[in-house]
Coordinates of C-alpha atoms in Angstrom, one line a residue:
M152 CA 0.0 0.0 0.0
F153 CA 1.2 3.5 -0.9
D154 CA 0.0 6.9 0.3
S155 CA 1.4 10.4 0.2
G156 CA 1.6 10.5 4.0
V157 CA -0.5 9.1 6.8
G158 CA -4.0 9.3 5.5
G159 CA -3.8 5.9 3.9
L160 CA -3.5 4.3 7.3
T161 CA -7.3 4.5 7.5
V162 CA -7.4 2.2 4.5
L163 CA -4.8 0.0 6.1
R164 CA -6.8 -0.3 9.2
A165 CA -9.9 -1.3 7.2
I166 CA -7.8 -3.9 5.5
Y167 CA -6.6 -5.3 8.8
E168 CA -10.2 -5.7 9.9
R169 CA -11.4 -7.2 6.6
L170 CA -8.3 -9.3 5.8
P171 CA -6.7 -10.2 9.1
D172 CA -4.5 -12.9 7.6
E173 CA -2.8 -10.8 5.0
A174 CA 0.8 -9.4 5.4
T175 CA 1.1 -5.8 4.4
V176 CA 3.7 -3.2 3.3
Y177 CA 2.9 0.4 3.9
L178 CA 4.8 3.3 2.3
G179 CA 4.1 6.9 3.3
D180 CA 5.8 9.5 1.2
T181 CA 6.1 11.9 4.1
A182 CA 9.0 13.8 2.7
R183 CA 6.8 15.2 -0.2
V184 CA 3.3 15.3 1.4
P185 CA 0.8 16.8 0.5
Y186 CA 0.2 15.7 -3.0
G187 CA -3.0 17.7 -3.4
P188 CA -1.5 21.0 -4.5
K189 CA 1.0 19.4 -6.9
S190 CA 0.7 19.1 -10.7
P191 CA -0.6 15.8 -12.2
E192 CA 2.8 15.2 -13.8
T193 CA 4.5 15.5 -10.5
V194 CA 2.0 13.2 -8.7
L195 CA 2.5 10.6 -11.5
R196 CA 6.3 10.7 -11.1
Y197 CA 6.1 10.4 -7.3
T198 CA 3.6 7.5 -7.6
R199 CA 5.8 5.6 -10.0
E200 CA 8.8 5.9 -7.7
A201 CA 6.7 4.8 -4.7
V202 CA 5.3 1.8 -6.6
R203 CA 8.7 0.7 -7.6
F204 CA 9.8 0.7 -4.0
V205 CA 6.8 -1.3 -2.8
R206 CA 6.9 -3.8 -5.6
A207 CA 10.5 -4.6 -4.7
R208 CA 9.2 -5.9 -1.4
G209 CA 7.5 -8.8 -3.2
V210 CA 3.9 -7.7 -2.9
K211 CA 1.1 -9.6 -4.8
A212 CA -1.3 -6.6 -5.1
L213 CA -1.1 -2.9 -4.8
V214 CA -3.5 -0.4 -3.2
I215 CA -2.9 3.3 -4.0
A216 CA -4.4 4.7 -0.8
C217 CA -4.1 8.4 -1.8
N218 CA -7.0 9.9 -3.6
T219 CA -4.9 12.4 -5.5
A220 CA -2.4 9.7 -6.6
T221 CA -5.4 7.5 -7.7
A222 CA -6.8 10.4 -9.7
H223 CA -3.6 11.3 -11.5
A224 CA -1.7 8.0 -11.6
A225 CA -3.6 4.8 -11.0
E226 CA -4.6 4.2 -14.6
A227 CA -1.0 4.7 -15.8
V228 CA 0.5 2.6 -13.1
A229 CA -2.0 -0.3 -13.6
A230 CA -0.9 -0.5 -17.3
E231 CA 2.8 -0.6 -16.3
V232 CA 2.8 -3.4 -13.6
D233 CA 2.0 -7.1 -13.6
I234 CA 0.1 -7.2 -10.3
P235 CA -3.5 -6.0 -9.6
V236 CA -3.8 -2.3 -8.7
I237 CA -6.7 -0.9 -6.6
G238 CA -7.3 2.8 -6.2
V239 CA -9.5 4.5 -3.6
V240 CA -11.8 6.4 -6.0
D241 CA -13.9 3.6 -7.8
P242 CA -14.8 1.7 -4.6
G243 CA -16.2 4.9 -2.9
A244 CA -17.9 6.1 -6.1
R245 CA -19.5 2.7 -6.7
E246 CA -20.9 2.6 -3.1
A247 CA -22.2 6.2 -3.3
A248 CA -24.0 5.4 -6.6
R249 CA -25.5 2.4 -5.0
V250 CA -26.8 3.9 -1.7
S251 CA -27.9 7.3 -2.8
R252 CA -31.7 7.6 -2.8
S253 CA -32.1 10.5 -5.1
G254 CA -28.8 10.6 -7.0
A255 CA -27.8 13.8 -5.3
I256 CA -24.2 13.0 -4.2
G257 CA -21.7 15.2 -2.5
V258 CA -17.9 14.6 -2.6
I259 CA -15.3 16.2 -0.4
G260 CA -11.6 15.9 -0.8
T261 CA -8.3 17.7 -1.3
R262 CA -8.1 20.4 -3.9
G263 CA -6.1 18.1 -6.2
T264 CA -8.7 15.4 -6.0
I265 CA -11.7 17.7 -6.5
E266 CA -10.1 19.7 -9.3
S267 CA -9.3 16.4 -11.2
G268 CA -13.0 15.6 -11.4
T269 CA -12.2 11.9 -10.9
Y270 CA -14.9 11.2 -8.4
E271 CA -17.6 12.9 -10.5
R272 CA -16.6 10.9 -13.6
A273 CA -16.5 7.6 -11.6
I274 CA -19.9 8.2 -10.0
L275 CA -21.5 9.1 -13.3
G276 CA -20.0 6.0 -14.8
F277 CA -21.9 3.9 -12.2
R278 CA -25.0 6.1 -12.2
P279 CA -25.3 8.4 -15.2
E280 CA -28.3 10.3 -13.9
A281 CA -26.5 11.3 -10.6
R282 CA -26.1 14.9 -9.7
V283 CA -22.6 15.3 -8.2
R284 CA -21.6 18.3 -6.1
S285 CA -18.0 18.5 -5.0
R286 CA -16.1 20.7 -2.5
A287 CA -12.4 20.9 -1.5
C288 CA -11.9 20.7 2.3
P289 CA -8.2 21.1 2.8
L290 CA -8.4 22.0 6.5
F291 CA -9.9 18.6 7.4
V292 CA -6.4 17.0 6.9
A293 CA -4.9 19.2 9.5
L294 CA -7.8 18.6 11.9
A295 CA -7.4 14.8 11.5
E296 CA -3.7 14.8 12.0
E297 CA -3.9 17.1 15.1
G298 CA -6.6 14.9 16.6
W299 CA -9.1 17.8 16.5
V300 CA -12.1 15.6 15.6
S301 CA -14.6 17.4 17.8
G302 CA -15.1 20.7 19.5
P303 CA -16.1 24.2 18.4
V304 CA -13.2 24.8 16.0
A305 CA -13.7 21.5 14.2
E306 CA -17.5 21.9 14.1
L307 CA -17.3 25.5 12.7
T308 CA -14.9 24.3 10.0
A309 CA -17.1 21.4 9.0
R310 CA -20.2 23.6 8.8
A311 CA -18.4 26.1 6.6
Y312 CA -17.4 23.4 4.2
L313 CA -20.6 21.3 4.3
D314 CA -23.5 23.7 4.6
P315 CA -23.3 24.7 0.8
L316 CA -23.5 21.0 -0.1
L317 CA -26.4 20.4 2.2
E318 CA -28.2 23.4 0.7
Q319 CA -28.0 21.7 -2.7
G320 CA -29.9 18.7 -1.3
I321 CA -27.4 15.9 -1.2
D322 CA -28.5 12.7 0.4
T323 CA -25.0 11.0 0.2
L324 CA -21.6 12.3 1.0
V325 CA -18.4 10.6 -0.2
L326 CA -15.4 11.1 2.1
G327 CA -12.9 11.5 -0.7
C328 CA -9.8 11.8 1.3
T329 CA -8.3 9.0 3.5
H330 CA -7.9 11.4 6.4
Y331 CA -11.6 12.1 6.6
P332 CA -12.8 8.8 8.2
L333 CA -11.2 10.1 11.5
L334 CA -13.7 12.9 11.3
R335 CA -16.7 10.7 10.6
G336 CA -18.4 11.3 14.0
L337 CA -18.2 15.1 13.5
L338 CA -19.3 14.9 9.9
A339 CA -22.3 12.7 10.7
Q340 CA -23.3 15.2 13.4
V341 CA -23.1 18.1 10.9
V342 CA -24.9 16.5 7.9
G343 CA -27.6 14.8 10.0
D344 CA -29.3 11.4 9.8
D345 CA -30.7 12.0 6.3
V346 CA -27.3 12.0 4.6
R347 CA -25.4 8.7 4.1
L348 CA -21.6 8.9 4.6
V349 CA -19.6 6.8 2.3
D350 CA -16.1 5.8 3.7
S351 CA -13.8 5.1 0.7
A352 CA -11.4 3.3 3.1
A353 CA -13.9 0.6 4.0
A354 CA -15.1 0.4 0.4
T355 CA -11.5 -0.1 -0.8
A356 CA -10.9 -2.8 1.7
A357 CA -14.0 -4.6 0.5
D358 CA -12.7 -4.4 -3.1
A359 CA -9.3 -5.7 -2.0
A360 CA -11.0 -8.7 -0.4
R361 CA -13.0 -9.5 -3.6
L362 CA -10.0 -9.1 -5.8
L363 CA -7.8 -11.4 -3.7
E364 CA -10.6 -14.0 -3.7
A365 CA -11.2 -13.7 -7.4
E366 CA -7.5 -14.0 -8.2
E367 CA -7.0 -16.8 -5.7
L368 CA -4.3 -14.7 -3.9
E369 CA -5.7 -15.0 -0.4
A370 CA -3.2 -15.8 2.3
A371 CA -3.4 -19.0 4.3
A372 CA -4.2 -18.5 8.0
D373 CA -1.2 -20.6 9.1
A374 CA 1.0 -17.9 10.7
P375 CA 0.7 -14.4 12.1
P376 CA 1.0 -11.9 9.2
R377 CA 4.0 -9.5 9.0
H378 CA 3.3 -5.8 8.7
E379 CA 6.0 -3.4 7.5
Y380 CA 5.9 0.4 7.6
Y381 CA 8.1 2.7 5.6
V382 CA 8.3 6.5 5.3
T383 CA 10.4 8.8 3.2
D384 CA 11.0 11.2 6.0
D385 CA 11.1 10.1 9.6
G386 CA 10.3 13.5 11.0
G387 CA 6.9 14.9 11.8
G388 CA 5.9 12.4 14.4
F389 CA 4.7 9.7 12.0
A390 CA 4.6 7.0 14.6
D391 CA 2.4 9.1 17.0
I392 CA 0.0 10.1 14.2
A393 CA -0.1 6.5 12.9
A394 CA -1.0 5.1 16.3
R395 CA -4.0 7.5 16.3
F396 CA -5.0 6.4 12.8
L397 CA -4.5 2.6 13.5
G398 CA -5.7 2.6 17.1
A399 CA -2.5 0.8 18.2
P400 CA 1.2 1.8 18.5
L401 CA 3.7 0.9 15.8
R402 CA 6.6 -1.3 16.7
H403 CA 9.0 -0.3 14.0
V404 CA 9.0 2.3 11.2
Q405 CA 11.7 2.1 8.6
R406 CA 13.2 4.8 6.3
A407 CA 12.6 4.4 2.6
V408 CA 14.8 6.0 -0.1
L409 CA 13.0 6.3 -3.5
E410 CA 15.3 6.2 -6.5
T411 CA 15.0 8.8 -9.3
D412 CA 17.3 9.7 -12.1
E413 CA 18.8 13.2 -12.6
A414 CA 15.8 14.3 -14.6
G415 CA 13.5 13.4 -11.8
R416 CA 12.1 10.4 -13.5
E417 CA 11.9 6.9 -12.1
A418 CA 15.3 5.3 -12.4

C-alpha cells in the first residue's frame, strides 16, 4: 500500500479488519506530502517511484491509498505493472452510486482530487443520472492529524465546508480523502441522519477482499501476518499520528529511499 503520507492508514486499518491474515507493506511519502496541490505530472512521477519501492518488497497486489495519486496516476501505473492495482476512487464512487436515494451525491476531498473531477466521472459511470456536487476541504487534513475531531473549531470548519453541499440537497456524502474517516463522527453530526456517509477506506478494503478471492491470492491463515511500515522522512511524528489512525502503537518504522534519475524520473 502506498500513500502520500499518513491518511492511507485508515485504508490499512480497514484492510486489517477485513483481511486479518494478509501481510502488508505500507509506504508513506512523508517527505513530499501533501500531493493535493502538486501538478498531475509530479504526482504521477512520485507515484511511479513509490510503486517501484513497494513492488521490490514482493507484494502480490497494490493499493494506491491516496485519492490524489489515484486520480492522476492509478490508470497509468496499472498499465505498467503485472500485479493487480486498486485505487480508492472507484470503490467509494460505486458505493455512493448504490446507496444514494435521489442521486444527489456530495464529494469532499483535497483540492487536487476535487479539481481532477475523478470522483464525479466515476460516480456518473456507475449512475449516469446522478447529480454530483464537489467541494475541497483542505483544513480537514490538519484537523485529523492534530486529533481535533470534535469541539467548536472542528464543528465550525465542518459547517463552513458542508453547509453549501447540504443546501444543494445531497443525500449521500463521499469522504474522498483518506484522512476524513477520522472525522466521521463530526461529519455525521453536521450532515444529520438523512445524509449517508460513504467511507472510501472501507469500500476499498472490501474491493481488495473481492480481488484477492477472485484471483486466488488469499493468504493462508497458518501464521501471524507480518506488517512493514516505511516513510520517506522520519520527522513529523509519523509513529504518533499512525498510532492514532490505526488505534495501536507501531513497533518499527523504517526509512525508505525512493530512487530517481537526474531528470527526476523513475530510475
